[in-house]
Amino acid sequence: MPTISVQPLAILAAAFTIFIISFVWYTPLFGRAWARAVGLPEDHVHAGADLARGLLLTVLGAVLMATVLASTMAVWLPASWGLTAPGPGAVEQVLSAAGFTWLGFVLPVLLHRLGWEKPSLALFAINGGYYLVSLLAAATVLRLMA
């Protein structure tokens, strides 16, 4: 059985990074395109209870994503299994953890939605890109703070 050691401060930093990427991604970068893709007026502004609910759920999702990603990254280190073999390099660990997580868990969900809910390809690309960038950034923060 592996011994998984995660750093709570690193998880919070990774979650904060995801939250900031969410703001930048869905506001100045792709906010208007995202609003069009989900059927909102381009000048729509979330406010009040809708804003609070969205922010709360975004923070919760970021913390969950960072926590699971940190655990996934830790379990693949030889030291977690009591081995003395060298672990993966920083770039290798970040790319494999974020890339395979996105490829195996995020992309299938987005493809399912594309097949059944039929969102636009623009929404598929905006959301898919967001999760890939978020996972890469979070994995980088987690690795740097390990």
C-alpha angles and dihedrals in degrees: 000000000000123000105227116201118186130177113233092204090053090050091052091048091049091048090050089050091052090048092052091047088051091054094047094042097049098035119039100007105043105354096116094042090047092049090052091047093053094042100254124134110261091241094052114135123195111226143165117000093357091056093046092048092048094048093046093050091045091053092047091049092048092051092048092047093048093046095050092042091051091051092047092050092048096049092059094056112103090224089063087065095045093258126137096210115122115265127227120291119258096258092044093050095046094047095044096044096045096035098049093042090053093042096047103035112017103038094050090053091049091047090050090052090047091054099044109021093035100215115180119274086244091060090045090053095043094050095039092050092048093055094045093050091044093051093047092049094045092048089050092052091047092050094047091050096043 
